[in-house]
Amino acid sequence: MSWTSLDKMDLDGKRVLTRVDLNVPVEGGRVTDATRIERIVPTVKAILDRGGQPVLLAHFGRPKGQRNDEMSLRQVIPALEKALGRDVTFAEDCVGNAAAEAIAKGGVVLLENTRFHAGEEKNDGALADEMAKLGDIYCNDAFSAAHRAHASTEGLARRLPACAGRLMAEELNALETALTDPERPLMAVVGGAKVSTKLDLLSNLVRKVNHLVIGGGMANTFLAAQGINVGKSLAEHDMTDTAKDILTRADEMGCEIILPHDVVVAREFKAGAESETVAANACPADAMILDTGPDSVARIKKAMAGCKTLIWNGPLGAFEIQPFDAATNAAAAEAARLTREGSLVSVAGGGDTVAALNKAGAADDFTYISSAGGAFLEWMEGKTLPGVAALG
Ligand code: 3PG
Ligand code: MG
């Protein structure tokens, strides 16, 4: 996949329509986690440094083509100004006179939620034409929205000279290093509740990785597929044939699947619930599996220590609640240690994953933490992201 980087473009005196992802958590009109905002700062500054005018385009929430004050991007302005250390002019619309007038004032401009127009999600050509009139160059810095073929992520890229912003380039390079062209052995850690939501992911990974660690609720479905009684554990019993298929395919591909062989079980799902560690095939009928056991973690750590690259999506247990965060914390700490030591390249992404690694205090040591949730997953599934393809 080849794309042009922002650094290769002549930006002097140019209006740079910059697609960013400002879909940040907001409570009571205030941004509660500015991570995504902070991550677009290098691109905005690079455009300014090179004499261009950053005109930011973004979506917020899912307003379904209707104006909606609760989903106005106006509420991210204070956090954006703080991150940039300068004023931002806001325009009430992402097309038309309001936008043109705000841009004519100069400086950094943020245009209102693109999804207030029904044409955005339809990738409507007329809307993309209207957006294109506002700029000279298109820069996409929203990897985390690149799985959407929308007017501002796809259509617009085909109407103006297009390039990848700093964050977009960083994401693409990191993912390439982790999955397209990794140093081997390569380990993937996949967790989360359900096999059904990660089917394409698992199918793609067994073809690509040397070791595939499966944890979280989805591991229970794999245990059930092997005829193990998982008691009251979360498991998709209608997915056991699919799980068996994945195990067979992994075997054919020489991919080692690492499932828990010991598990932490409890009768209640609450913080501090009484728990015990048992063999994976010994979950009591009235208990549920809530975490990967310590022997299994030791095995994961051993395999990880022999790897050169790690890609991680999803927690190994019910990490939100103690003590069921132990396996996730221990495996994350080992990944962090190996990365610090310089023997492992570690890349992680997906909403829950980043929260879990932050909670484990391991995120800062990872080689790369993606800003994306759904887009990271689709990339790991081997899918082409329309927003990326349109840059090529
Ligand atoms: C995200 O938050 O994952 C991206 O901004 C995409 O948002 P969407 O899932 O509403 O398209
Ligand atoms: Mg999403």
Short mmCIF file of C-alpha atoms and ligand atoms in Angstrom, two decimals, residues 21 23 36 59 61-62 115 144-145 147-148 150 373-374, ligand 1:
data_model
loop_
_atom_site.label_atom_id
_atom_site.label_comp_id
_atom_site.label_asym_id
_atom_site.label_seq_id
_atom_site.Cartn_x
_atom_site.Cartn_y
_atom_site.Cartn_z
CA ASP A 21 -10.98 11.76 14.43
CA ASN A 23 -14.85 11.16 18.29
CA ARG A 36 -7.34 11.32 20.21
CA HIS A 59 -17.52 13.40 12.76
CA GLY A 61 -21.21 10.32 17.42
CA ARG A 62 -23.86 8.94 15.12
CA ARG A 115 -22.46 13.49 9.95
CA SER A 144 -9.53 5.28 13.27
CA ALA A 145 -12.31 6.31 10.86
CA HIS A 147 -12.87 1.74 7.84
CA ARG A 148 -15.77 4.02 6.83
CA HIS A 150 -17.76 8.27 3.84
CA GLY A 373 -10.95 0.63 17.63
CA GLY A 374 -13.01 -0.73 14.74
C1 3PG B 1 -14.50 5.34 16.41
O1 3PG B 1 -14.73 6.02 17.41
O2 3PG B 1 -14.29 4.12 16.43
C2 3PG B 1 -14.39 6.05 15.10
O3 3PG B 1 -14.42 7.42 15.27
C3 3PG B 1 -15.47 5.62 14.15
O4 3PG B 1 -16.75 5.92 14.66
P1 3PG B 1 -18.00 5.11 14.12
O5 3PG B 1 -17.86 3.70 14.66
O6 3PG B 1 -19.22 5.81 14.64
O7 3PG B 1 -17.94 5.10 12.62
#
